[in-house]
Coordinates of C-alpha atoms in Angstrom, one line a residue:
X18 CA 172.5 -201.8 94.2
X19 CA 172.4 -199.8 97.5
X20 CA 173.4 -196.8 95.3
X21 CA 170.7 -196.7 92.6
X22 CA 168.0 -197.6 95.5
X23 CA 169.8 -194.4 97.0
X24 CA 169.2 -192.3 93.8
X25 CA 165.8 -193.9 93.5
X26 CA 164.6 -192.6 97.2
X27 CA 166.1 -189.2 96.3
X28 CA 163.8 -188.8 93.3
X29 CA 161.2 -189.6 95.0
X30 CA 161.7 -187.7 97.7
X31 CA 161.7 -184.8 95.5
X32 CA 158.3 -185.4 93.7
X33 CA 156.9 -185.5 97.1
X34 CA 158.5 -182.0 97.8
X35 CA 157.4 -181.1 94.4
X36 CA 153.9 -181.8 95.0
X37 CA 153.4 -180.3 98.4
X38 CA 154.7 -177.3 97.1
X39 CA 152.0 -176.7 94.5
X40 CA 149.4 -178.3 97.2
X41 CA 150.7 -175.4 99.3
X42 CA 150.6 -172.9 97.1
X43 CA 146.9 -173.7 95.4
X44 CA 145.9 -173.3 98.6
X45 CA 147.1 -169.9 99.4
X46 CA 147.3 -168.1 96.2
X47 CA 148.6 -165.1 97.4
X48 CA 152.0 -167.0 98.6
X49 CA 152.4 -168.4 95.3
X50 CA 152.1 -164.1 94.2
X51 CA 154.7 -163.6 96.4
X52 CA 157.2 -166.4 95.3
X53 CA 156.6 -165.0 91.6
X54 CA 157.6 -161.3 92.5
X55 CA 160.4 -163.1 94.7
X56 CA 161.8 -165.4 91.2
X57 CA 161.1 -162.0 89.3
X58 CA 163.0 -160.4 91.4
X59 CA 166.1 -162.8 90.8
X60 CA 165.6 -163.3 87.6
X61 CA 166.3 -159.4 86.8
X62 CA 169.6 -159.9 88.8
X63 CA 171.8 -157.0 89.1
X64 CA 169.9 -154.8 86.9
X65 CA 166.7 -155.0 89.0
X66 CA 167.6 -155.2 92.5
X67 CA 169.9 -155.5 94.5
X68 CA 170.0 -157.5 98.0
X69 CA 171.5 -155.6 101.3
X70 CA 172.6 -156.0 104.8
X71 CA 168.6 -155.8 105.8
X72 CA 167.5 -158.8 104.4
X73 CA 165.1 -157.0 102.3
X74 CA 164.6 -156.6 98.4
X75 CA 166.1 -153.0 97.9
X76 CA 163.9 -152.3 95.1
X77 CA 164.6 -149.0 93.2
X78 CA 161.1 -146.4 94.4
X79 CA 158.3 -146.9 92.6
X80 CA 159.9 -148.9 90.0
X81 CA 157.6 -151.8 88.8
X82 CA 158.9 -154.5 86.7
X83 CA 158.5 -155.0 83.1
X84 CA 156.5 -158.2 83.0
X85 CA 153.4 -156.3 84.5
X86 CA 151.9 -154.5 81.5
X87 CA 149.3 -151.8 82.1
X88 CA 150.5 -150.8 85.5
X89 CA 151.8 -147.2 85.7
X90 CA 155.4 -147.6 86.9
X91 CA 155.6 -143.5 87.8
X92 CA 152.4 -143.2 89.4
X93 CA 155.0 -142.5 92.7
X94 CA 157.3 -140.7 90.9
X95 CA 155.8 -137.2 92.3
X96 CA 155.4 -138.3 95.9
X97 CA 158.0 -138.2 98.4
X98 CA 158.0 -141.9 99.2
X99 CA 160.0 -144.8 98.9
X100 CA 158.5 -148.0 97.2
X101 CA 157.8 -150.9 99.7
X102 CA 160.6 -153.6 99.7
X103 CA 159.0 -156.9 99.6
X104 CA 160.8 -159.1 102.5
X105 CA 163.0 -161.9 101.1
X106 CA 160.9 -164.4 103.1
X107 CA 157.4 -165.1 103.4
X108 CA 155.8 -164.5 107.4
X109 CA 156.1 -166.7 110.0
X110 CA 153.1 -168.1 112.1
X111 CA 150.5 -165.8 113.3
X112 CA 150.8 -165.3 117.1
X113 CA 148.6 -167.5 118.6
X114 CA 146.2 -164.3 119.9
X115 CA 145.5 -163.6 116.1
X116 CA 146.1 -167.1 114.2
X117 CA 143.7 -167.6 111.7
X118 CA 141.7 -164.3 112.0
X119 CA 142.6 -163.9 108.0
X120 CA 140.0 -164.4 105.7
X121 CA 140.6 -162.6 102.8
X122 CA 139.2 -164.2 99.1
X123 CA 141.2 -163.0 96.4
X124 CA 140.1 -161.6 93.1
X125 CA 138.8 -165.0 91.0
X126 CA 137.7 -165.1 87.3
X127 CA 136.1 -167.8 85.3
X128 CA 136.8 -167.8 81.7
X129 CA 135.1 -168.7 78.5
X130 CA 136.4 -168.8 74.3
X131 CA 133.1 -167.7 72.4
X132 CA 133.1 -167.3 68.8
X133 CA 132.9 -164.2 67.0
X134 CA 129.1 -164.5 66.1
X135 CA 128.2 -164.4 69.7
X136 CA 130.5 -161.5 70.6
X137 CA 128.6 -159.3 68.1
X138 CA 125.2 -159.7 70.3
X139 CA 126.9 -158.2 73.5
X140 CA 125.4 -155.1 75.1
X141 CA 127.9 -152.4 75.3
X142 CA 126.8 -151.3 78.9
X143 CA 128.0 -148.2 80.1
X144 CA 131.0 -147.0 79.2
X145 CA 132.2 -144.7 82.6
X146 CA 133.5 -141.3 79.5
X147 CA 135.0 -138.9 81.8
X148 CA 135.2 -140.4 85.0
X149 CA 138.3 -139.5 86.8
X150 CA 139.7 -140.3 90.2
X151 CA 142.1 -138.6 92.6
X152 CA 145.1 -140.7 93.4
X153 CA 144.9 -139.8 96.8
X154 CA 142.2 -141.6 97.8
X155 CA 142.1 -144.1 94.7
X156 CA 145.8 -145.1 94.2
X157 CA 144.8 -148.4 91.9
X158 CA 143.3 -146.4 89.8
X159 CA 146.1 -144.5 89.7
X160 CA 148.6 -147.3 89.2
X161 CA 147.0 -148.5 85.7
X162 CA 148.2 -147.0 82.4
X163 CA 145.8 -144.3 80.6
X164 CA 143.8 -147.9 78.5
X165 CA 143.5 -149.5 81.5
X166 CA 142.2 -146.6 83.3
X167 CA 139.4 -145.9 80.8
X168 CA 138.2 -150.2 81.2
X169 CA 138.4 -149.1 85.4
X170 CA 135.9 -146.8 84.7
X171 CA 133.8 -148.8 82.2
X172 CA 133.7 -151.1 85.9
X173 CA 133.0 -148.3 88.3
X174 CA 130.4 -147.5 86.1
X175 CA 128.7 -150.8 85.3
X176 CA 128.8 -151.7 88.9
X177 CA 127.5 -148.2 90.2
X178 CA 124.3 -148.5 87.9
X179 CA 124.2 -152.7 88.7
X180 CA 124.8 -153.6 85.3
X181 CA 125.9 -157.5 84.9
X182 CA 127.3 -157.7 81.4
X183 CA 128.8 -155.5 79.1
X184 CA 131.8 -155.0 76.4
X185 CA 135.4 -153.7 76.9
X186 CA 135.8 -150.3 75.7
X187 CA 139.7 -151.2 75.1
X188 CA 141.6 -154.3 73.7
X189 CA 142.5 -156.7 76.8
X190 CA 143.5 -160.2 77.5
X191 CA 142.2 -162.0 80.9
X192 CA 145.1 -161.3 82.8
X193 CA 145.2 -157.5 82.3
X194 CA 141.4 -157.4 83.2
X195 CA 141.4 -159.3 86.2
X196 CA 144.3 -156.6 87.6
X197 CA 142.0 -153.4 86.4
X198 CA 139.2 -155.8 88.6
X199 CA 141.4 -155.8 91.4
X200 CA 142.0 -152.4 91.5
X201 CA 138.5 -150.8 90.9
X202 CA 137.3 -153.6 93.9
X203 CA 140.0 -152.2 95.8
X204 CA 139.6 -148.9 95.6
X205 CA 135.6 -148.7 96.5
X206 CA 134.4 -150.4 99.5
X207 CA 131.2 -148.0 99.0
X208 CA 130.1 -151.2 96.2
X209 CA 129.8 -153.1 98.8
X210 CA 127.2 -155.3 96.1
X211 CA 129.8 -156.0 94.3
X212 CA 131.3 -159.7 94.3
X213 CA 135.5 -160.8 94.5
X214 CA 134.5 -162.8 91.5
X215 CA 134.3 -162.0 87.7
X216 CA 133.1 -164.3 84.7
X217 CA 134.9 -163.1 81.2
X218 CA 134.5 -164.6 77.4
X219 CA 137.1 -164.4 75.0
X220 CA 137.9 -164.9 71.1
X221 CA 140.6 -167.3 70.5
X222 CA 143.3 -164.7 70.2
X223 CA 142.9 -164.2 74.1
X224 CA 140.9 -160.9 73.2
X225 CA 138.1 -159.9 76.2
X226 CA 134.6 -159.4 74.3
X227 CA 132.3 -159.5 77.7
X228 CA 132.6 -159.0 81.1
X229 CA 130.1 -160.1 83.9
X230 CA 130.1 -158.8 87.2
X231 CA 128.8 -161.0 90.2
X232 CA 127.0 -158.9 92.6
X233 CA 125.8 -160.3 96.5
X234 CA 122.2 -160.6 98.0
X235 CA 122.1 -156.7 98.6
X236 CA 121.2 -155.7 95.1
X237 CA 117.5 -157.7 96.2
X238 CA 116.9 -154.7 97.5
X239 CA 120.1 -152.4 97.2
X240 CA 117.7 -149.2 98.1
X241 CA 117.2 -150.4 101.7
X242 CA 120.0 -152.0 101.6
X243 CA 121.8 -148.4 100.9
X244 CA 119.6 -147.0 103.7
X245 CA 120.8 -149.4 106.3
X246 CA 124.4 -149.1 105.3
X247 CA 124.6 -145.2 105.5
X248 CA 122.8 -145.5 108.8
X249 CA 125.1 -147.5 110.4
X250 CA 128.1 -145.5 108.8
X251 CA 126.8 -142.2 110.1
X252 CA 126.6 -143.5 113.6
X253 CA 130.5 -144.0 113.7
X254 CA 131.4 -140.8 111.6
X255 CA 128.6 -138.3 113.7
X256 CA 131.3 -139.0 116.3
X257 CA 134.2 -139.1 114.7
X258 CA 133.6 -135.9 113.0
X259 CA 133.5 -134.0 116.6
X260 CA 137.1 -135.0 117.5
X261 CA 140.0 -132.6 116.8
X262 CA 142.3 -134.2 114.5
X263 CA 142.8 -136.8 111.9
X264 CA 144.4 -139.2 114.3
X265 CA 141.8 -139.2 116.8
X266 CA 139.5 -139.7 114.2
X267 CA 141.0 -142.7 113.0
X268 CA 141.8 -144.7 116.9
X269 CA 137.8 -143.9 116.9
X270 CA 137.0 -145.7 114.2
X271 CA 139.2 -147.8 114.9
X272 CA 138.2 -149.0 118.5
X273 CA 134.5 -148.5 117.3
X274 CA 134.8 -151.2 114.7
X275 CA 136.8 -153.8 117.5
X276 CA 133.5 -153.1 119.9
X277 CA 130.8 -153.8 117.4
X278 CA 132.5 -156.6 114.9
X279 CA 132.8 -160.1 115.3
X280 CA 135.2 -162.1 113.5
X281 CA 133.6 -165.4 112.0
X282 CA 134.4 -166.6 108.6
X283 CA 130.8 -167.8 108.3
X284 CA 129.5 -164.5 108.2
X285 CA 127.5 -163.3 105.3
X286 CA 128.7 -161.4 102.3
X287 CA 132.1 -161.4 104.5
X288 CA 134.3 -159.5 101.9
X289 CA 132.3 -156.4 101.6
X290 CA 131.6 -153.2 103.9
X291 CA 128.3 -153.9 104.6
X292 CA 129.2 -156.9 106.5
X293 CA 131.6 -154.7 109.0
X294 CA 129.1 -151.9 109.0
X295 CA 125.8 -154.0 108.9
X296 CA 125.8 -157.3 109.9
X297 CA 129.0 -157.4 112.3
X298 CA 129.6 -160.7 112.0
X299 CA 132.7 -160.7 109.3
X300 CA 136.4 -161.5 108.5
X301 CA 139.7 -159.6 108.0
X302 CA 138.3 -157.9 104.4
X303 CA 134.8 -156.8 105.9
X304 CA 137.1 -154.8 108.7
X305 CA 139.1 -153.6 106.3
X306 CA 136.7 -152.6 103.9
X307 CA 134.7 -151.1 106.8
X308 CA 138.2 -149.4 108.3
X309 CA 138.4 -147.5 104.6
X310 CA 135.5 -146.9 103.6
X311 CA 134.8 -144.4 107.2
X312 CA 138.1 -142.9 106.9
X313 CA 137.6 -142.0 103.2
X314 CA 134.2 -140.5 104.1
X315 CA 136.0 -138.2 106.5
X316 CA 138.7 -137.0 104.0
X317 CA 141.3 -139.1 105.3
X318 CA 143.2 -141.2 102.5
X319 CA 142.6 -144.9 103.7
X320 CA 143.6 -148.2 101.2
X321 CA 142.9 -151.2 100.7
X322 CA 146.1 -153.7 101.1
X323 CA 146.0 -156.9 100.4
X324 CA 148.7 -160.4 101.2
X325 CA 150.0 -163.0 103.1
X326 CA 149.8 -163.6 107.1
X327 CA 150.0 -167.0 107.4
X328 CA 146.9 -167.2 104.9
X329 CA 145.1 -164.3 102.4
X330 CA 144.9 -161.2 104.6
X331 CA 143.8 -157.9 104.0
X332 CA 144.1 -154.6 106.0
X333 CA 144.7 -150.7 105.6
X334 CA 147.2 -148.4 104.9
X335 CA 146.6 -144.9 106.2
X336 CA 148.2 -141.1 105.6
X337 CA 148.1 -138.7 108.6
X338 CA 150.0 -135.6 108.0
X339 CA 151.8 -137.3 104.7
X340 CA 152.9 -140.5 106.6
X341 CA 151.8 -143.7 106.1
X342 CA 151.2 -146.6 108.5
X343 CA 150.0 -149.9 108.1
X344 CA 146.6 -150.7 110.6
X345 CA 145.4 -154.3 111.1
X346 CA 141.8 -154.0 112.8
X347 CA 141.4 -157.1 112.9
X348 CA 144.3 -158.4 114.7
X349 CA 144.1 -155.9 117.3
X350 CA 140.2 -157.2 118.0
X351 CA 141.0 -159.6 120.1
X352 CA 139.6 -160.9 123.3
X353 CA 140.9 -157.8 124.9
X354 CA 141.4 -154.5 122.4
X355 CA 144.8 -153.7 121.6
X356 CA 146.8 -151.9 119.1
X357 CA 149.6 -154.1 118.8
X358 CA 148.4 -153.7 114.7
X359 CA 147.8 -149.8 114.8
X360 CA 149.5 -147.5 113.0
X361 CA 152.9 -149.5 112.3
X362 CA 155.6 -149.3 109.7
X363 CA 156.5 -152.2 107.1
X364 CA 159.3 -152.9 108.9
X365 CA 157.2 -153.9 112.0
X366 CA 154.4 -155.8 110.0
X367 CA 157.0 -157.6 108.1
X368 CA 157.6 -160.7 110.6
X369 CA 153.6 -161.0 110.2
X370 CA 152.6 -159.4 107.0
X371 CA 153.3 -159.4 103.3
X372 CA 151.8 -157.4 100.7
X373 CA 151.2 -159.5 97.2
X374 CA 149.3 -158.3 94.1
X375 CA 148.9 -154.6 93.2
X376 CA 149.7 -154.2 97.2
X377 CA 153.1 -154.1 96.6
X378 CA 152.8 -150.9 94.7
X379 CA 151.1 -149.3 97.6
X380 CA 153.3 -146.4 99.4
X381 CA 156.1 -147.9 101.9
X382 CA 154.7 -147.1 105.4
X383 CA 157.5 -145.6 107.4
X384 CA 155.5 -143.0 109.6
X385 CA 156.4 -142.3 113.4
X386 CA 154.5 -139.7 114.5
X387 CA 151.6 -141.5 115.4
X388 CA 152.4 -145.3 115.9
X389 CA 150.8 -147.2 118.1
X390 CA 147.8 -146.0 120.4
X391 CA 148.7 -143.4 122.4
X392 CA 150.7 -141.8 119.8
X393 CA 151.4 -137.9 120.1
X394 CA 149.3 -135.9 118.2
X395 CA 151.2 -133.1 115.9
X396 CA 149.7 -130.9 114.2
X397 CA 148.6 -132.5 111.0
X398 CA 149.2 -131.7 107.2
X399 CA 147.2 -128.7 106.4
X400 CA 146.1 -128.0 109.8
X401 CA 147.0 -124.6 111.1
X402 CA 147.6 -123.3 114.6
X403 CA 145.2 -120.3 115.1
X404 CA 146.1 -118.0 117.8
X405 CA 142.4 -117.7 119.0
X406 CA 142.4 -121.3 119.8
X407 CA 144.3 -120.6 122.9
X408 CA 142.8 -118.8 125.7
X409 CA 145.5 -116.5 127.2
X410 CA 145.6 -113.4 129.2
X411 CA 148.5 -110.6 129.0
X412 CA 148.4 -110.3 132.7
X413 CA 148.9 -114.1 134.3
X414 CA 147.9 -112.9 137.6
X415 CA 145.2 -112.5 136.9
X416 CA 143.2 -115.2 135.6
X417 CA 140.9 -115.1 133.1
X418 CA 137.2 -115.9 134.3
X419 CA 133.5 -116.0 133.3
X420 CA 130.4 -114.6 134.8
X421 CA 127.0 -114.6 132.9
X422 CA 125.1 -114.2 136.4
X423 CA 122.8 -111.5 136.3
X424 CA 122.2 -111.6 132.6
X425 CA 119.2 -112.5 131.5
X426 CA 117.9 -115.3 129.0
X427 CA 117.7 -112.9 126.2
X428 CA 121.3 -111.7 126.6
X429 CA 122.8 -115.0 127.0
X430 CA 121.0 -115.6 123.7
X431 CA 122.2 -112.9 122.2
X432 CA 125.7 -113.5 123.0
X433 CA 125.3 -117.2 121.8
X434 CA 124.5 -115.5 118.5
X435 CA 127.4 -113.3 118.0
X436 CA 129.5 -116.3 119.2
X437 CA 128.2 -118.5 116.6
X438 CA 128.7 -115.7 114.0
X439 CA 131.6 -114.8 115.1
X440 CA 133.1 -118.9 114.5
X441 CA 131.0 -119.2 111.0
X442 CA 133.1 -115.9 109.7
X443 CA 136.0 -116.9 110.9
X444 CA 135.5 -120.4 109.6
X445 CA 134.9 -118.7 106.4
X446 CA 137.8 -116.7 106.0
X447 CA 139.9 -120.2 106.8
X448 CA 138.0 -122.0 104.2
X449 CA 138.8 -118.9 101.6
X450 CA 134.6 -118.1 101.0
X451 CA 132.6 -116.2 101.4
X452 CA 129.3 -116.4 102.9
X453 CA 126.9 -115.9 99.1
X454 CA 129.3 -119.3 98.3
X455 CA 127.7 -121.3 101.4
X456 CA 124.3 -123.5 100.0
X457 CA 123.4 -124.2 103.8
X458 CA 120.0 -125.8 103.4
X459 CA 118.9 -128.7 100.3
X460 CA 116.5 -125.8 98.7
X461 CA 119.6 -123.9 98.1
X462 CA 121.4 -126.6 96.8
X463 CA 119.0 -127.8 94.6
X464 CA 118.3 -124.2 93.3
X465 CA 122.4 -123.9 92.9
X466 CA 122.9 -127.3 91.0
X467 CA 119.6 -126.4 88.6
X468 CA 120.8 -123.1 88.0
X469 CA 124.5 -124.3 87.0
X470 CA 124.1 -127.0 85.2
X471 CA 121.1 -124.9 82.9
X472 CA 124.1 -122.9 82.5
X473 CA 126.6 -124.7 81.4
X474 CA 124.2 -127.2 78.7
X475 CA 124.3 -130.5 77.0
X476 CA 127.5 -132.4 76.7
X477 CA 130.3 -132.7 79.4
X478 CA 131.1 -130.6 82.2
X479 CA 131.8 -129.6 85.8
X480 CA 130.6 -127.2 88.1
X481 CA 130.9 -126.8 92.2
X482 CA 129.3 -125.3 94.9
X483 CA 129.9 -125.4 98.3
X484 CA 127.8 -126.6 101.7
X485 CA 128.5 -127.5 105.5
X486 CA 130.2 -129.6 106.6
X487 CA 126.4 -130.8 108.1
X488 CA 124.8 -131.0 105.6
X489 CA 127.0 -133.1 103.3
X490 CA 125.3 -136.5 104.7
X491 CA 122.3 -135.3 103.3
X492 CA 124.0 -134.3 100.1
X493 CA 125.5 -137.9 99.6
X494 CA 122.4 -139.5 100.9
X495 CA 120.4 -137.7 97.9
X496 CA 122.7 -139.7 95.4
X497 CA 122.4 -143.0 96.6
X498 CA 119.1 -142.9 97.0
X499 CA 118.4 -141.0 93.5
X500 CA 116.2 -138.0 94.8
X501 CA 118.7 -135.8 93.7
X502 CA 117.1 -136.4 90.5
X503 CA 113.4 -135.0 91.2
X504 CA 115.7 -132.3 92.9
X505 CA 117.0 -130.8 90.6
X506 CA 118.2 -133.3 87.5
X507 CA 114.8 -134.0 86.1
X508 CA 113.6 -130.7 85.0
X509 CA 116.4 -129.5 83.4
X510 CA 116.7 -132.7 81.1
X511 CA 112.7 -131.9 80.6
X512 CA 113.7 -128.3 79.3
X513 CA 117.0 -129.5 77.1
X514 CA 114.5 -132.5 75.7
X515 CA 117.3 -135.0 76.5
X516 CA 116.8 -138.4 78.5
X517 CA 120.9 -139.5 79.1
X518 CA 122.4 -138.0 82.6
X519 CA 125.9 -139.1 84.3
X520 CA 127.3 -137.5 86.9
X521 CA 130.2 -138.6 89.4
X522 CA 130.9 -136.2 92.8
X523 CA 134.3 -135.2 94.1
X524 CA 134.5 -133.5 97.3
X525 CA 137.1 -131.4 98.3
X526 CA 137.3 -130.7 102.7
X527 CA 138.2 -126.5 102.6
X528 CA 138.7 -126.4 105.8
X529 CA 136.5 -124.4 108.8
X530 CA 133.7 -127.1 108.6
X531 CA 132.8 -126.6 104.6
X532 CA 133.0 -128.7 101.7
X533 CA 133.7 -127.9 98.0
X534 CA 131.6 -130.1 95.8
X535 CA 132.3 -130.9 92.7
X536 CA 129.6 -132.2 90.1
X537 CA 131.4 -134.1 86.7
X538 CA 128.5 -134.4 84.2
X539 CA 127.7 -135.7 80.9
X540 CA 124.1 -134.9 79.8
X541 CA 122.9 -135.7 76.0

């Protein structure tokens, strides 16, 4: 008898287990993500991983496993990185400085089985044909296979021009959409409208007909809305911009954020940019968001990573000089600044952090030059040492000095002059222009874009021109507000007798203070 009470108290000892499990694991859906990898991981046994002397799942680089269709398994394969090794245990408790500064809402859907007669009346939407995006700066995009690529751009698009509803261009089931959701929200903090959520309906073969986009309280007015954002933006980046290198760019932005944010999860519209860069009042996603958003508009490749710190979490993962670090803003903003969270390698966030979702396919951050906050400063990738930015004298003796007494207001001008021309041609010659390729004014810009794209017709194209480094806010400004449009865009679809215009900007930084900007088209 005392046995089978034994046995009896055992099973139900085990349902209890059972059911706190999935309690715990409802609650935090991106532990259960990381206990699927982690059963995934076994499951493939010899011939998927191996388990070593670290503790850590020695995963082969870049190598993704079969069970998630639509990702690009090789999307690494030309970098020189290692793939991140998910940790064989899930984080400890927060430090009690940071403990529930988390936050982070993952991507949710809400799914409906329509018939075929309704999925006929759905509105195609815009379809995002020829959009493309550099994996530097947009590595989910990068991580989806060529179908799934084409539906992330169907998204951009639909959510750049605040479209709610609108077919798939391509065949896809729920789950595969949801993970081309995830990465076009991951990859552009600048929709900072756009919503964690989705709404899908699907045929009863699992096939996606229509998706609906959710967008925040913004798109009210999304103009102003635009306006206030920028605003706020440029007052970080105007002083950003004036440091000397990529690092001290990025411990500006980093302390600026910690000084103006404060962390409450009440705060409005608390997964998005604008509520780091607007409102100040936000959660671990709003700094994040904010974090990348500022570092991508200064050239500087900045991600979105997503996981697990004791709850959902998000923060960044940077590159400086082709090394990347993992940077928790929101941790270090505690009652006193710190950077406890700045620039560290996986190895050092994994006691605290795990990456779950399309995270884990994120580059493995094992950089050392610049960890922590008073990191040395090398020179960085693509930043050349120019023997005119040392002042030196061939006779040490005799040091060098500078006298303008005596010369009058004229001269000093003058000399200013030369100066400044003197910098602007050398800047030149670094950038590889010349000075007929520099628009420096909006006239001049307009009057290049009209001129090219008369040139190169109807249909799809690209063409480029150049402009400061100062004038680029302007540039981007134009677009989101739409006056590029009565700029430039209007007449020439008024002399073609067309009404349809598309066009997505890529920017290239050519050094010496000038940008290359590139202008992807489709007119008809």
């Amino acid at each position: 008898m005392k046995i089978i009470k034994r046995i009896l108290f055992g099973l139900v000892g085990l349902v209890i287990a059972f059911c706190l499990g999935i309690l715990i694991c409802a609650l935090n859906p991106s532990l259960t993500d990381f206990l699927a990898q982690k059963v995934q991981a076994m499951q493939a046994g010899s011939g998927g991983s191996q388990s070593g002397e670290s503790g850590v799942e020695t995963r082969a680089p870049g190598v993704l496993p079969e069970s998630v269709p639509g990702v690009n398994a090789d999307w690494l394969a030309d970098r020189e990185n290692r793939g991140y090794l998910v940790p064989d245990v899930a984080p400890g408790n927060p430090p009690t400085a940071v403990k529930d500064r988390t936050g982070y809402e993952p991507v949710s859907e809400d799914a409906q089985e329509v018939l075929q007669e309704e999925a006929d009346t759905i509105a195609p939407g815009e379809v995002g044909e020829g959009l493309t995006f550099d994996a530097n700066f947009y590595p989910y995009y990068a991580m989806l296979e060529p179908d799934m690529q084409r539906l992330y751009n169907q998204i951009y698009a639909n959510a750049s021009q605040i479209i709610t509803s609108f077919t798939p261009v391509v065949n896809v089931d729920l789950e595969r959409l949801k993970r081309v959701f995830e990465a076009v929200y991951n990859d552009h903090p600048e929709l900072f409208w756009l919503e964690t959520g989705f709404s899908c309906k699907y045929l009863e073969d699992g096939t996606c007909v229509e998706i609906t986009l959710d967008y925040n309280e913004t798109i009210n007015d999304l103009p102003a809305a635009r306006e206030i954002f920028l605003s706020q933006a440029e007052i970080i980046l105007s002083e950003a911009r004036n440091l000397g290198t990529d690092y001290q760019r990025e411990k500006y932005v980093h302390d600026a954020l910690a000084g103006r944010v404060e962390y409450d999860v009440n705060g409005r519209m608390n997964q998005s940019a604008y509520s780091g860069l607007v409102t100040s009042r936000t959660v671990c996603a709003g700094y994040a968001r904010a974090f990348q958003y500022l570092m991508q508009q200064m050239g500087i490749p900045c991600y979105y990573c997503t996981g697990f710190a004791g709850e959902d979490h998000a923060w960044n993962i940077i590159r400086l000089a082709g090394q990347y670090y993992n940077v928790d803003v929101t941790w270090d903003d505690t009652a006193k600044l710190t950077y406890d969270y700045f620039n560290r390698t996986d190895a050092e966030f994994a006691p605290t952090h795990i990456r779950t979702g399309l995270s884990v396919y994120l580059p493995a951050c094992m950089g050392t030059d610049f960890r922590g906050g008073d990191a040395e400063q090398p020179l960085e990738e693509n930043q050349d040492q120019e023997d005119d930015d040392v002042q030196a004298t061939q006779e040490p003796i005799h040091p060098l000095t500078w006298d303008d007494r005596g010369k009058t207001d004229a001269e000093k001008e003058k000399e200013e002059h030369e100066s400044a021309d003197a910098e602007r041609r050398h800047n030149l010659e670094k950038a590889g222009i010349t000075e007929e390729d520099v628009m420096d004014t909006m006239e001049e810009y307009y009057k290049d874009c009209k001129e090219q794209l008369k040139k190169v017709g109807v249909g799809e194209h690209t063409f480029s021109n150049v402009v400061p480094a100062t004038l680029w806010n302007t540039v981007e400004r134009a677009y989101t507000t739409g006056s590029y449009r009565s700029g430039y865009v209007d007449a020439v679809l008024k002399e073609f007798k067309v009404e349809n215009f598309y066009i997505q900007l890529q920017v290239q930084d050519l050094g010496g203070g000038f940008y290359r900007v590139y202008h992807n088209v489709l007119t008809n």
